[in-house]
Amino acid sequence: MELVWRPLTTADIPEVAALYNAAEAVDDTGELLSEEDFAESFGRTDLPVGSLGAVADSQLVAYGLLAPRDQPVGAHRLRLDGLVHPAFRRRGIGRLLLLKLAALARELHSARHPDLPLVVTTMVESRCSGHVALVEGLGFTADRHFHELEVALGESLAQVPPPAGYEVVPFSAARSEEVRQVCNAAFARHWGSTDRSPQEWAASFTDSARFVPESSFLALHEGAVVGFVLARHYPVVEEMTGVRELWIGDVGTLEEHRGRGVASGLLSWTLAQGAAAGFHRAGISVDSANSDGALGVYERAGFGVVRTWVDYGVPVDCRR
């Protein structure tokens, strides 16, 4: 079998989505994506240099995308995303794909952030033993574990009011820039977090078709934003499972307002409003080593762990 490697274009989106969902049917990671979701991913990718496809007999058998950071601090953790079609696995294609993506990452990094060290990373669902063996065999090490949690939305949800002196209000476009700055400040000390530029913020939230502003809420103290819950909805999950899921993309509180129940009150309100809006469940992801007690907040709200993802990384020498 002869492989032809080439950059991807937006015309490849339908075939990439079909390959992804064929793999998901086997891997069962719980991550369901549509063509529209990949269109957003392609929009954030530096095409053509940040992509790669492997074609055999006119069929796309593997793909890869690079996700660089706009404003990295300390080191540039550049993520590699990609998959091999299940029918073409165990032939060394995945190993070759990762090596080629790492080479592309080196070039992209050198053009954008040459003064920082480069770490190429990839996310692996912990039960995908073949994927784990592949990345570990190439020298990647597990840097962090992220739990994915879910809670059914219904009348049994605990109701936690916001603390005295705080007000919960819906997200509004007029406060978007304020929320971006508060989000950057709230996550400043979180592992692997970097400030979101206005462009990244727009791509993730205000310009994203997956952002649900009416199910996103802010905590105000003396009229200023001090906390937030920002939600997304992926229609493909409902289409493929019948479950309408509210995905909690970001939860945060400014450091000086932590420990007062702000996040618990915000989250409780968001879940109650999500249930009223017809969502069947909510999902969220949390760093297992989060030092702010986020996992406990989510578990007290009724969430339970359903799977774990591992953030693998390996330093890459960019010296010529």
PDB file of C-alpha atoms in Angstrom:
ATOM      1  CA  MET A   1       0.000   0.000   0.000  1.00  0.00           C
ATOM      2  CA  GLU A   2       1.475   3.328  -1.084  1.00  0.00           C
ATOM      3  CA  LEU A   3       0.684   6.381   1.018  1.00  0.00           C
ATOM      4  CA  VAL A   4       0.593   9.909  -0.318  1.00  0.00           C
ATOM      5  CA  TRP A   5       1.081  12.573   2.349  1.00  0.00           C
ATOM      6  CA  ARG A   6      -0.312  16.038   1.687  1.00  0.00           C
ATOM      7  CA  PRO A   7      -1.672  19.085   3.517  1.00  0.00           C
ATOM      8  CA  LEU A   8      -5.398  19.236   4.175  1.00  0.00           C
ATOM      9  CA  THR A   9      -7.833  21.798   2.808  1.00  0.00           C
ATOM     10  CA  THR A  10     -11.350  22.737   3.834  1.00  0.00           C
ATOM     11  CA  ALA A  11     -12.576  20.481   1.026  1.00  0.00           C
ATOM     12  CA  ASP A  12     -11.355  17.528   3.127  1.00  0.00           C
ATOM     13  CA  ILE A  13     -13.651  18.314   6.064  1.00  0.00           C
ATOM     14  CA  PRO A  14     -16.404  15.800   5.156  1.00  0.00           C
ATOM     15  CA  GLU A  15     -13.879  12.977   4.752  1.00  0.00           C
ATOM     16  CA  VAL A  16     -12.028  13.947   7.942  1.00  0.00           C
ATOM     17  CA  ALA A  17     -15.313  13.924   9.890  1.00  0.00           C
ATOM     18  CA  ALA A  18     -16.244  10.533   8.419  1.00  0.00           C
ATOM     19  CA  LEU A  19     -12.826   9.102   9.360  1.00  0.00           C
ATOM     20  CA  TYR A  20     -13.116  10.530  12.866  1.00  0.00           C
ATOM     21  CA  ASN A  21     -16.541   9.023  13.462  1.00  0.00           C
ATOM     22  CA  ALA A  22     -15.446   5.646  12.077  1.00  0.00           C
ATOM     23  CA  ALA A  23     -12.636   5.708  14.645  1.00  0.00           C
ATOM     24  CA  GLU A  24     -14.958   6.860  17.428  1.00  0.00           C
ATOM     25  CA  ALA A  25     -17.251   3.888  16.778  1.00  0.00           C
ATOM     26  CA  VAL A  26     -14.280   1.677  17.699  1.00  0.00           C
ATOM     27  CA  ASP A  27     -12.491   3.792  20.319  1.00  0.00           C
ATOM     28  CA  ASP A  28     -15.590   4.952  22.251  1.00  0.00           C
ATOM     29  CA  THR A  29     -13.913   8.052  23.714  1.00  0.00           C
ATOM     30  CA  GLY A  30     -17.230   9.872  24.067  1.00  0.00           C
ATOM     31  CA  GLU A  31     -16.010  12.741  21.877  1.00  0.00           C
ATOM     32  CA  LEU A  32     -18.551  13.124  19.057  1.00  0.00           C
ATOM     33  CA  LEU A  33     -17.793  15.678  16.336  1.00  0.00           C
ATOM     34  CA  SER A  34     -19.630  16.797  13.215  1.00  0.00           C
ATOM     35  CA  GLU A  35     -18.488  18.385   9.970  1.00  0.00           C
ATOM     36  CA  GLU A  36     -19.433  21.760  11.470  1.00  0.00           C
ATOM     37  CA  ASP A  37     -17.176  21.074  14.463  1.00  0.00           C
ATOM     38  CA  PHE A  38     -14.280  20.261  12.165  1.00  0.00           C
ATOM     39  CA  ALA A  39     -14.983  23.409  10.171  1.00  0.00           C
ATOM     40  CA  GLU A  40     -14.338  25.356  13.386  1.00  0.00           C
ATOM     41  CA  SER A  41     -11.154  23.368  14.042  1.00  0.00           C
ATOM     42  CA  PHE A  42      -9.917  23.993  10.500  1.00  0.00           C
ATOM     43  CA  GLY A  43     -10.685  27.676  10.987  1.00  0.00           C
ATOM     44  CA  ARG A  44      -8.294  27.747  13.966  1.00  0.00           C
ATOM     45  CA  THR A  45      -5.592  25.799  12.105  1.00  0.00           C
ATOM     46  CA  ASP A  46      -2.810  27.448  10.150  1.00  0.00           C
ATOM     47  CA  LEU A  47      -3.589  25.825   6.795  1.00  0.00           C
ATOM     48  CA  PRO A  48      -1.853  24.401   4.905  1.00  0.00           C
ATOM     49  CA  VAL A  49       1.285  24.180   7.082  1.00  0.00           C
ATOM     50  CA  GLY A  50      -0.576  23.021  10.196  1.00  0.00           C
ATOM     51  CA  SER A  51      -2.225  19.960   8.715  1.00  0.00           C
ATOM     52  CA  LEU A  52      -1.454  16.602   7.179  1.00  0.00           C
ATOM     53  CA  GLY A  53      -3.384  13.830   5.487  1.00  0.00           C
ATOM     54  CA  ALA A  54      -2.403  10.344   4.335  1.00  0.00           C
ATOM     55  CA  VAL A  55      -4.155   9.052   1.228  1.00  0.00           C
ATOM     56  CA  ALA A  56      -4.163   5.503  -0.140  1.00  0.00           C
ATOM     57  CA  ASP A  57      -6.015   4.683  -3.369  1.00  0.00           C
ATOM     58  CA  SER A  58      -7.883   8.001  -3.190  1.00  0.00           C
ATOM     59  CA  GLN A  59      -9.075   7.313   0.402  1.00  0.00           C
ATOM     60  CA  LEU A  60      -8.068   9.425   3.370  1.00  0.00           C
ATOM     61  CA  VAL A  61      -6.682   6.910   5.852  1.00  0.00           C
ATOM     62  CA  ALA A  62      -5.175   9.294   8.438  1.00  0.00           C
ATOM     63  CA  TYR A  63      -5.210  12.987   9.278  1.00  0.00           C
ATOM     64  CA  GLY A  64      -3.479  15.357  11.640  1.00  0.00           C
ATOM     65  CA  LEU A  65      -3.967  18.964  12.772  1.00  0.00           C
ATOM     66  CA  LEU A  66      -1.697  21.267  14.769  1.00  0.00           C
ATOM     67  CA  ALA A  67      -3.078  23.594  17.450  1.00  0.00           C
ATOM     68  CA  PRO A  68      -0.445  26.241  18.284  1.00  0.00           C
ATOM     69  CA  ARG A  69      -0.883  28.843  21.025  1.00  0.00           C
ATOM     70  CA  ASP A  70      -1.113  32.570  20.360  1.00  0.00           C
ATOM     71  CA  GLN A  71       0.463  33.762  23.617  1.00  0.00           C
ATOM     72  CA  PRO A  72       2.459  30.928  25.234  1.00  0.00           C
ATOM     73  CA  VAL A  73       4.384  31.590  28.443  1.00  0.00           C
ATOM     74  CA  GLY A  74       7.501  29.696  29.526  1.00  0.00           C
ATOM     75  CA  ALA A  75       7.161  27.033  26.840  1.00  0.00           C
ATOM     76  CA  HIS A  76       5.088  26.600  23.721  1.00  0.00           C
ATOM     77  CA  ARG A  77       2.898  23.521  24.214  1.00  0.00           C
ATOM     78  CA  LEU A  78       1.797  22.821  20.654  1.00  0.00           C
ATOM     79  CA  ARG A  79      -0.887  20.155  20.435  1.00  0.00           C
ATOM     80  CA  LEU A  80      -1.059  17.446  17.784  1.00  0.00           C
ATOM     81  CA  ASP A  81      -4.494  16.012  16.977  1.00  0.00           C
ATOM     82  CA  GLY A  82      -4.941  13.121  14.597  1.00  0.00           C
ATOM     83  CA  LEU A  83      -6.296   9.666  13.897  1.00  0.00           C
ATOM     84  CA  VAL A  84      -5.799   6.629  11.702  1.00  0.00           C
ATOM     85  CA  HIS A  85      -8.843   4.925  10.211  1.00  0.00           C
ATOM     86  CA  PRO A  86      -9.509   1.656  12.094  1.00  0.00           C
ATOM     87  CA  ALA A  87      -9.214  -0.388   8.887  1.00  0.00           C
ATOM     88  CA  PHE A  88      -5.641   0.852   8.408  1.00  0.00           C
ATOM     89  CA  ARG A  89      -4.252   0.508  11.912  1.00  0.00           C
ATOM     90  CA  ARG A  90      -1.361  -1.730  13.038  1.00  0.00           C
ATOM     91  CA  ARG A  91       0.623  -0.812   9.924  1.00  0.00           C
ATOM     92  CA  GLY A  92       2.872   1.888  11.391  1.00  0.00           C
ATOM     93  CA  ILE A  93       0.814   4.753   9.966  1.00  0.00           C
ATOM     94  CA  GLY A  94       0.070   6.272  13.373  1.00  0.00           C
ATOM     95  CA  ARG A  95       3.753   6.352  14.297  1.00  0.00           C
ATOM     96  CA  LEU A  96       4.659   7.949  10.981  1.00  0.00           C
ATOM     97  CA  LEU A  97       1.814  10.461  11.348  1.00  0.00           C
ATOM     98  CA  LEU A  98       3.039  11.613  14.759  1.00  0.00           C
ATOM     99  CA  LEU A  99       6.638  11.926  13.569  1.00  0.00           C
ATOM    100  CA  LYS A 100       5.576  13.987  10.552  1.00  0.00           C
ATOM    101  CA  LEU A 101       3.320  16.181  12.699  1.00  0.00           C
ATOM    102  CA  ALA A 102       6.176  16.764  15.153  1.00  0.00           C
ATOM    103  CA  ALA A 103       8.373  17.903  12.241  1.00  0.00           C
ATOM    104  CA  LEU A 104       5.640  20.300  11.092  1.00  0.00           C
ATOM    105  CA  ALA A 105       5.288  21.518  14.673  1.00  0.00           C
ATOM    106  CA  ARG A 106       8.984  22.351  14.779  1.00  0.00           C
ATOM    107  CA  GLU A 107       8.657  24.486  11.637  1.00  0.00           C
ATOM    108  CA  LEU A 108       5.499  26.230  12.819  1.00  0.00           C
ATOM    109  CA  HIS A 109       6.997  26.888  16.250  1.00  0.00           C
ATOM    110  CA  SER A 110      10.226  28.301  14.791  1.00  0.00           C
ATOM    111  CA  ALA A 111       8.192  30.747  12.709  1.00  0.00           C
ATOM    112  CA  ARG A 112       5.987  31.883  15.607  1.00  0.00           C
ATOM    113  CA  HIS A 113       7.813  31.497  18.914  1.00  0.00           C
ATOM    114  CA  PRO A 114      11.504  30.829  18.203  1.00  0.00           C
ATOM    115  CA  ASP A 115      12.661  32.172  21.576  1.00  0.00           C
ATOM    116  CA  LEU A 116      10.642  29.630  23.611  1.00  0.00           C
ATOM    117  CA  PRO A 117      11.254  25.907  24.121  1.00  0.00           C
ATOM    118  CA  LEU A 118       8.833  23.662  22.247  1.00  0.00           C
ATOM    119  CA  VAL A 119       6.836  20.822  23.784  1.00  0.00           C
ATOM    120  CA  VAL A 120       4.611  18.874  21.401  1.00  0.00           C
ATOM    121  CA  THR A 121       1.579  17.407  23.134  1.00  0.00           C
ATOM    122  CA  THR A 122      -1.337  15.142  22.383  1.00  0.00           C
ATOM    123  CA  MET A 123      -4.438  14.095  24.312  1.00  0.00           C
ATOM    124  CA  VAL A 124      -5.158  10.381  24.751  1.00  0.00           C
ATOM    125  CA  GLU A 125      -8.239   8.751  26.272  1.00  0.00           C
ATOM    126  CA  SER A 126      -6.821   6.539  29.016  1.00  0.00           C
ATOM    127  CA  ARG A 127      -8.628   3.352  27.891  1.00  0.00           C
ATOM    128  CA  CYS A 128      -7.229   3.506  24.335  1.00  0.00           C
ATOM    129  CA  SER A 129      -4.346   1.126  25.010  1.00  0.00           C
ATOM    130  CA  GLY A 130      -3.025   1.180  21.447  1.00  0.00           C
ATOM    131  CA  HIS A 131      -2.861   4.962  21.408  1.00  0.00           C
ATOM    132  CA  VAL A 132      -1.176   4.991  24.828  1.00  0.00           C
ATOM    133  CA  ALA A 133       1.446   2.483  23.644  1.00  0.00           C
ATOM    134  CA  LEU A 134       2.066   4.512  20.493  1.00  0.00           C
ATOM    135  CA  VAL A 135       2.793   7.830  22.199  1.00  0.00           C
ATOM    136  CA  GLU A 136       4.780   6.307  25.039  1.00  0.00           C
ATOM    137  CA  GLY A 137       6.842   4.373  22.516  1.00  0.00           C
ATOM    138  CA  LEU A 138       7.765   7.675  20.870  1.00  0.00           C
ATOM    139  CA  GLY A 139       8.974   9.159  24.158  1.00  0.00           C
ATOM    140  CA  PHE A 140       5.888  11.102  25.207  1.00  0.00           C
ATOM    141  CA  THR A 141       5.275  11.205  28.955  1.00  0.00           C
ATOM    142  CA  ALA A 142       2.017  11.741  30.826  1.00  0.00           C
ATOM    143  CA  ASP A 143       2.119  15.348  32.027  1.00  0.00           C
ATOM    144  CA  ARG A 144      -1.434  15.683  33.335  1.00  0.00           C
ATOM    145  CA  HIS A 145      -4.701  13.787  33.751  1.00  0.00           C
ATOM    146  CA  PHE A 146      -8.077  15.368  33.086  1.00  0.00           C
ATOM    147  CA  HIS A 147     -11.297  13.828  34.359  1.00  0.00           C
ATOM    148  CA  GLU A 148     -14.438  14.143  32.275  1.00  0.00           C
ATOM    149  CA  LEU A 149     -17.548  14.299  34.423  1.00  0.00           C
ATOM    150  CA  GLU A 150     -21.288  14.153  33.790  1.00  0.00           C
ATOM    151  CA  VAL A 151     -24.479  14.843  35.742  1.00  0.00           C
ATOM    152  CA  ALA A 152     -28.090  14.148  34.794  1.00  0.00           C
ATOM    153  CA  LEU A 153     -30.204  17.296  34.885  1.00  0.00           C
ATOM    154  CA  GLY A 154     -33.408  16.929  36.824  1.00  0.00           C
ATOM    155  CA  GLU A 155     -35.312  17.779  39.972  1.00  0.00           C
ATOM    156  CA  SER A 156     -32.808  15.982  42.219  1.00  0.00           C
ATOM    157  CA  LEU A 157     -30.113  18.600  41.629  1.00  0.00           C
ATOM    158  CA  ALA A 158     -28.952  20.383  44.764  1.00  0.00           C
ATOM    159  CA  GLN A 159     -29.820  24.082  44.820  1.00  0.00           C
ATOM    160  CA  VAL A 160     -26.964  26.267  46.039  1.00  0.00           C
ATOM    161  CA  PRO A 161     -27.679  30.015  46.169  1.00  0.00           C
ATOM    162  CA  PRO A 162     -24.934  32.538  45.408  1.00  0.00           C
ATOM    163  CA  PRO A 163     -23.276  33.970  48.528  1.00  0.00           C
ATOM    164  CA  ALA A 164     -24.467  37.254  49.982  1.00  0.00           C
ATOM    165  CA  GLY A 165     -23.169  40.250  48.072  1.00  0.00           C
ATOM    166  CA  TYR A 166     -23.003  38.443  44.739  1.00  0.00           C
ATOM    167  CA  GLU A 167     -25.451  38.522  41.843  1.00  0.00           C
ATOM    168  CA  VAL A 168     -25.836  35.970  39.042  1.00  0.00           C
ATOM    169  CA  VAL A 169     -26.658  37.435  35.621  1.00  0.00           C
ATOM    170  CA  PRO A 170     -26.747  35.997  32.085  1.00  0.00           C
ATOM    171  CA  PHE A 171     -23.713  36.381  29.868  1.00  0.00           C
ATOM    172  CA  SER A 172     -24.006  39.376  27.558  1.00  0.00           C
ATOM    173  CA  ALA A 173     -22.006  40.409  24.515  1.00  0.00           C
ATOM    174  CA  ALA A 174     -21.507  43.827  26.112  1.00  0.00           C
ATOM    175  CA  ARG A 175     -19.429  42.181  28.858  1.00  0.00           C
ATOM    176  CA  SER A 176     -17.485  39.852  26.570  1.00  0.00           C
ATOM    177  CA  GLU A 177     -14.162  41.688  26.790  1.00  0.00           C
ATOM    178  CA  GLU A 178     -14.494  42.030  30.564  1.00  0.00           C
ATOM    179  CA  VAL A 179     -15.190  38.294  30.840  1.00  0.00           C
ATOM    180  CA  ARG A 180     -12.152  37.502  28.647  1.00  0.00           C
ATOM    181  CA  GLN A 181      -9.898  39.484  30.958  1.00  0.00           C
ATOM    182  CA  VAL A 182     -11.417  37.920  34.081  1.00  0.00           C
ATOM    183  CA  CYS A 183     -11.038  34.461  32.516  1.00  0.00           C
ATOM    184  CA  ASN A 184      -7.364  35.094  31.776  1.00  0.00           C
ATOM    185  CA  ALA A 185      -6.792  36.321  35.341  1.00  0.00           C
ATOM    186  CA  ALA A 186      -8.701  33.405  36.899  1.00  0.00           C
ATOM    187  CA  PHE A 187      -6.671  30.821  34.972  1.00  0.00           C
ATOM    188  CA  ALA A 188      -3.307  32.603  35.191  1.00  0.00           C
ATOM    189  CA  ARG A 189      -1.836  30.059  37.627  1.00  0.00           C
ATOM    190  CA  HIS A 190      -3.450  26.978  36.123  1.00  0.00           C
ATOM    191  CA  TRP A 191      -1.099  24.420  34.611  1.00  0.00           C
ATOM    192  CA  GLY A 192      -0.805  24.736  30.829  1.00  0.00           C
ATOM    193  CA  SER A 193      -3.064  27.781  30.649  1.00  0.00           C
ATOM    194  CA  THR A 194      -2.182  30.797  28.529  1.00  0.00           C
ATOM    195  CA  ASP A 195      -3.971  34.092  28.060  1.00  0.00           C
ATOM    196  CA  ARG A 196      -6.597  33.952  25.359  1.00  0.00           C
ATOM    197  CA  SER A 197      -6.113  36.668  22.791  1.00  0.00           C
ATOM    198  CA  PRO A 198      -9.203  38.481  21.493  1.00  0.00           C
ATOM    199  CA  GLN A 199      -8.990  36.321  18.381  1.00  0.00           C
ATOM    200  CA  GLU A 200      -8.810  33.052  20.356  1.00  0.00           C
ATOM    201  CA  TRP A 201     -11.617  34.228  22.609  1.00  0.00           C
ATOM    202  CA  ALA A 202     -13.854  34.977  19.634  1.00  0.00           C
ATOM    203  CA  ALA A 203     -13.061  31.628  18.015  1.00  0.00           C
ATOM    204  CA  SER A 204     -13.835  29.725  21.234  1.00  0.00           C
ATOM    205  CA  PHE A 205     -16.885  31.681  22.345  1.00  0.00           C
ATOM    206  CA  THR A 206     -18.443  34.743  20.790  1.00  0.00           C
ATOM    207  CA  ASP A 207     -17.989  33.648  17.153  1.00  0.00           C
ATOM    208  CA  SER A 208     -18.481  29.945  17.817  1.00  0.00           C
ATOM    209  CA  ALA A 209     -21.742  28.290  16.813  1.00  0.00           C
ATOM    210  CA  ARG A 210     -21.228  25.928  19.776  1.00  0.00           C
ATOM    211  CA  PHE A 211     -21.263  28.683  22.409  1.00  0.00           C
ATOM    212  CA  VAL A 212     -24.600  28.978  24.248  1.00  0.00           C
ATOM    213  CA  PRO A 213     -24.730  32.512  25.718  1.00  0.00           C
ATOM    214  CA  GLU A 214     -28.256  32.031  27.089  1.00  0.00           C
ATOM    215  CA  SER A 215     -26.992  29.108  29.210  1.00  0.00           C
ATOM    216  CA  SER A 216     -23.828  30.918  30.331  1.00  0.00           C
ATOM    217  CA  PHE A 217     -23.796  33.029  33.487  1.00  0.00           C
ATOM    218  CA  LEU A 218     -21.679  35.562  35.330  1.00  0.00           C
ATOM    219  CA  ALA A 219     -21.188  36.361  39.009  1.00  0.00           C
ATOM    220  CA  LEU A 220     -21.072  40.077  39.783  1.00  0.00           C
ATOM    221  CA  HIS A 221     -19.711  41.737  42.903  1.00  0.00           C
ATOM    222  CA  GLU A 222     -20.290  45.480  43.206  1.00  0.00           C
ATOM    223  CA  GLY A 223     -21.209  45.488  39.528  1.00  0.00           C
ATOM    224  CA  ALA A 224     -18.002  43.851  38.274  1.00  0.00           C
ATOM    225  CA  VAL A 225     -17.563  40.325  36.864  1.00  0.00           C
ATOM    226  CA  VAL A 226     -15.720  38.097  39.341  1.00  0.00           C
ATOM    227  CA  GLY A 227     -16.809  34.636  38.163  1.00  0.00           C
ATOM    228  CA  PHE A 228     -18.219  32.887  35.119  1.00  0.00           C
ATOM    229  CA  VAL A 229     -19.674  29.667  33.734  1.00  0.00           C
ATOM    230  CA  LEU A 230     -19.441  29.469  29.941  1.00  0.00           C
ATOM    231  CA  ALA A 231     -21.391  26.716  28.198  1.00  0.00           C
ATOM    232  CA  ARG A 232     -21.410  25.029  24.815  1.00  0.00           C
ATOM    233  CA  HIS A 233     -23.760  22.680  23.004  1.00  0.00           C
ATOM    234  CA  TYR A 234     -22.716  20.127  20.377  1.00  0.00           C
ATOM    235  CA  PRO A 235     -25.807  19.098  18.362  1.00  0.00           C
ATOM    236  CA  VAL A 236     -24.037  15.989  17.042  1.00  0.00           C
ATOM    237  CA  VAL A 237     -24.172  14.447  20.536  1.00  0.00           C
ATOM    238  CA  GLU A 238     -27.958  14.683  20.546  1.00  0.00           C
ATOM    239  CA  GLU A 239     -28.194  13.485  16.946  1.00  0.00           C
ATOM    240  CA  MET A 240     -26.122  10.373  17.652  1.00  0.00           C
ATOM    241  CA  THR A 241     -27.201   9.531  21.219  1.00  0.00           C
ATOM    242  CA  GLY A 242     -30.556  11.219  21.765  1.00  0.00           C
ATOM    243  CA  VAL A 243     -29.065  13.037  24.782  1.00  0.00           C
ATOM    244  CA  ARG A 244     -29.099  16.840  24.760  1.00  0.00           C
ATOM    245  CA  GLU A 245     -25.905  17.783  26.571  1.00  0.00           C
ATOM    246  CA  LEU A 246     -24.853  21.137  27.989  1.00  0.00           C
ATOM    247  CA  TRP A 247     -21.058  21.198  27.972  1.00  0.00           C
ATOM    248  CA  ILE A 248     -19.557  23.445  30.660  1.00  0.00           C
ATOM    249  CA  GLY A 249     -16.529  24.763  28.827  1.00  0.00           C
ATOM    250  CA  ASP A 250     -15.098  27.075  31.472  1.00  0.00           C
ATOM    251  CA  VAL A 251     -15.772  27.761  35.148  1.00  0.00           C
ATOM    252  CA  GLY A 252     -13.695  30.303  37.022  1.00  0.00           C
ATOM    253  CA  THR A 253     -13.573  32.783  39.896  1.00  0.00           C
ATOM    254  CA  LEU A 254     -11.080  35.537  40.537  1.00  0.00           C
ATOM    255  CA  GLU A 255      -8.609  34.444  43.206  1.00  0.00           C
ATOM    256  CA  GLU A 256      -9.665  37.056  45.754  1.00  0.00           C
ATOM    257  CA  HIS A 257     -13.280  35.789  45.614  1.00  0.00           C
ATOM    258  CA  ARG A 258     -12.559  32.078  45.990  1.00  0.00           C
ATOM    259  CA  GLY A 259     -13.619  30.043  48.979  1.00  0.00           C
ATOM    260  CA  ARG A 260     -16.938  31.897  49.324  1.00  0.00           C
ATOM    261  CA  GLY A 261     -19.173  29.613  47.273  1.00  0.00           C
ATOM    262  CA  VAL A 262     -19.231  31.763  44.141  1.00  0.00           C
ATOM    263  CA  ALA A 263     -18.446  28.894  41.757  1.00  0.00           C
ATOM    264  CA  SER A 264     -20.886  26.541  43.519  1.00  0.00           C
ATOM    265  CA  GLY A 265     -23.689  29.087  43.289  1.00  0.00           C
ATOM    266  CA  LEU A 266     -22.955  29.845  39.647  1.00  0.00           C
ATOM    267  CA  LEU A 267     -22.767  26.185  38.705  1.00  0.00           C
ATOM    268  CA  SER A 268     -25.976  25.333  40.567  1.00  0.00           C
ATOM    269  CA  TRP A 269     -27.825  28.135  38.786  1.00  0.00           C
ATOM    270  CA  THR A 270     -26.414  27.081  35.393  1.00  0.00           C
ATOM    271  CA  LEU A 271     -27.498  23.457  35.854  1.00  0.00           C
ATOM    272  CA  ALA A 272     -30.982  24.473  36.974  1.00  0.00           C
ATOM    273  CA  GLN A 273     -31.384  26.787  34.002  1.00  0.00           C
ATOM    274  CA  GLY A 274     -29.998  24.109  31.686  1.00  0.00           C
ATOM    275  CA  ALA A 275     -32.599  21.645  32.916  1.00  0.00           C
ATOM    276  CA  ALA A 276     -35.332  24.240  32.388  1.00  0.00           C
ATOM    277  CA  ALA A 277     -34.047  24.793  28.846  1.00  0.00           C
ATOM    278  CA  GLY A 278     -34.457  21.105  28.025  1.00  0.00           C
ATOM    279  CA  PHE A 279     -30.912  19.802  28.416  1.00  0.00           C
ATOM    280  CA  HIS A 280     -30.746  16.191  29.666  1.00  0.00           C
ATOM    281  CA  ARG A 281     -27.264  16.253  31.162  1.00  0.00           C
ATOM    282  CA  ALA A 282     -24.241  18.445  31.679  1.00  0.00           C
ATOM    283  CA  GLY A 283     -20.596  17.578  31.113  1.00  0.00           C
ATOM    284  CA  ILE A 284     -17.366  19.161  32.281  1.00  0.00           C
ATOM    285  CA  SER A 285     -13.622  18.467  32.319  1.00  0.00           C
ATOM    286  CA  VAL A 286     -11.256  19.104  35.220  1.00  0.00           C
ATOM    287  CA  ASP A 287      -7.532  18.797  35.830  1.00  0.00           C
ATOM    288  CA  SER A 288      -7.124  15.981  38.363  1.00  0.00           C
ATOM    289  CA  ALA A 289      -4.330  17.994  40.020  1.00  0.00           C
ATOM    290  CA  ASN A 290      -6.331  21.227  40.230  1.00  0.00           C
ATOM    291  CA  SER A 291      -5.267  22.897  43.467  1.00  0.00           C
ATOM    292  CA  ASP A 292      -8.365  25.074  43.835  1.00  0.00           C
ATOM    293  CA  GLY A 293     -10.689  22.221  44.793  1.00  0.00           C
ATOM    294  CA  ALA A 294     -12.586  22.294  41.505  1.00  0.00           C
ATOM    295  CA  LEU A 295     -13.194  18.533  41.472  1.00  0.00           C
ATOM    296  CA  GLY A 296     -14.862  18.741  44.882  1.00  0.00           C
ATOM    297  CA  VAL A 297     -17.087  21.609  43.700  1.00  0.00           C
ATOM    298  CA  TYR A 298     -18.228  19.556  40.724  1.00  0.00           C
ATOM    299  CA  GLU A 299     -18.776  16.374  42.725  1.00  0.00           C
ATOM    300  CA  ARG A 300     -20.871  18.251  45.288  1.00  0.00           C
ATOM    301  CA  ALA A 301     -22.963  19.546  42.388  1.00  0.00           C
ATOM    302  CA  GLY A 302     -23.699  15.930  41.438  1.00  0.00           C
ATOM    303  CA  PHE A 303     -21.086  15.305  38.741  1.00  0.00           C
ATOM    304  CA  GLY A 304     -19.348  11.940  38.537  1.00  0.00           C
ATOM    305  CA  VAL A 305     -16.238  10.875  36.599  1.00  0.00           C
ATOM    306  CA  VAL A 306     -17.001   8.938  33.397  1.00  0.00           C
ATOM    307  CA  ARG A 307     -13.579   8.876  31.709  1.00  0.00           C
ATOM    308  CA  THR A 308     -10.069  10.276  31.961  1.00  0.00           C
ATOM    309  CA  TRP A 309      -7.908  11.922  29.330  1.00  0.00           C
ATOM    310  CA  VAL A 310      -4.121  12.118  29.551  1.00  0.00           C
ATOM    311  CA  ASP A 311      -2.136  15.085  28.274  1.00  0.00           C
ATOM    312  CA  TYR A 312       1.110  13.610  26.907  1.00  0.00           C
ATOM    313  CA  GLY A 313       4.080  15.776  25.994  1.00  0.00           C
ATOM    314  CA  VAL A 314       7.630  15.547  24.732  1.00  0.00           C
ATOM    315  CA  PRO A 315      10.246  18.343  24.404  1.00  0.00           C
ATOM    316  CA  VAL A 316      11.443  18.958  20.855  1.00  0.00           C
ATOM    317  CA  ASP A 317      14.875  20.353  20.034  1.00  0.00           C
ATOM    318  CA  CYS A 318      14.472  23.147  17.500  1.00  0.00           C
ATOM    319  CA  ARG A 319      18.156  23.997  17.169  1.00  0.00           C
ATOM    320  CA  ARG A 320      19.465  23.833  13.634  1.00  0.00           C
TER     321      ARG A 320
END
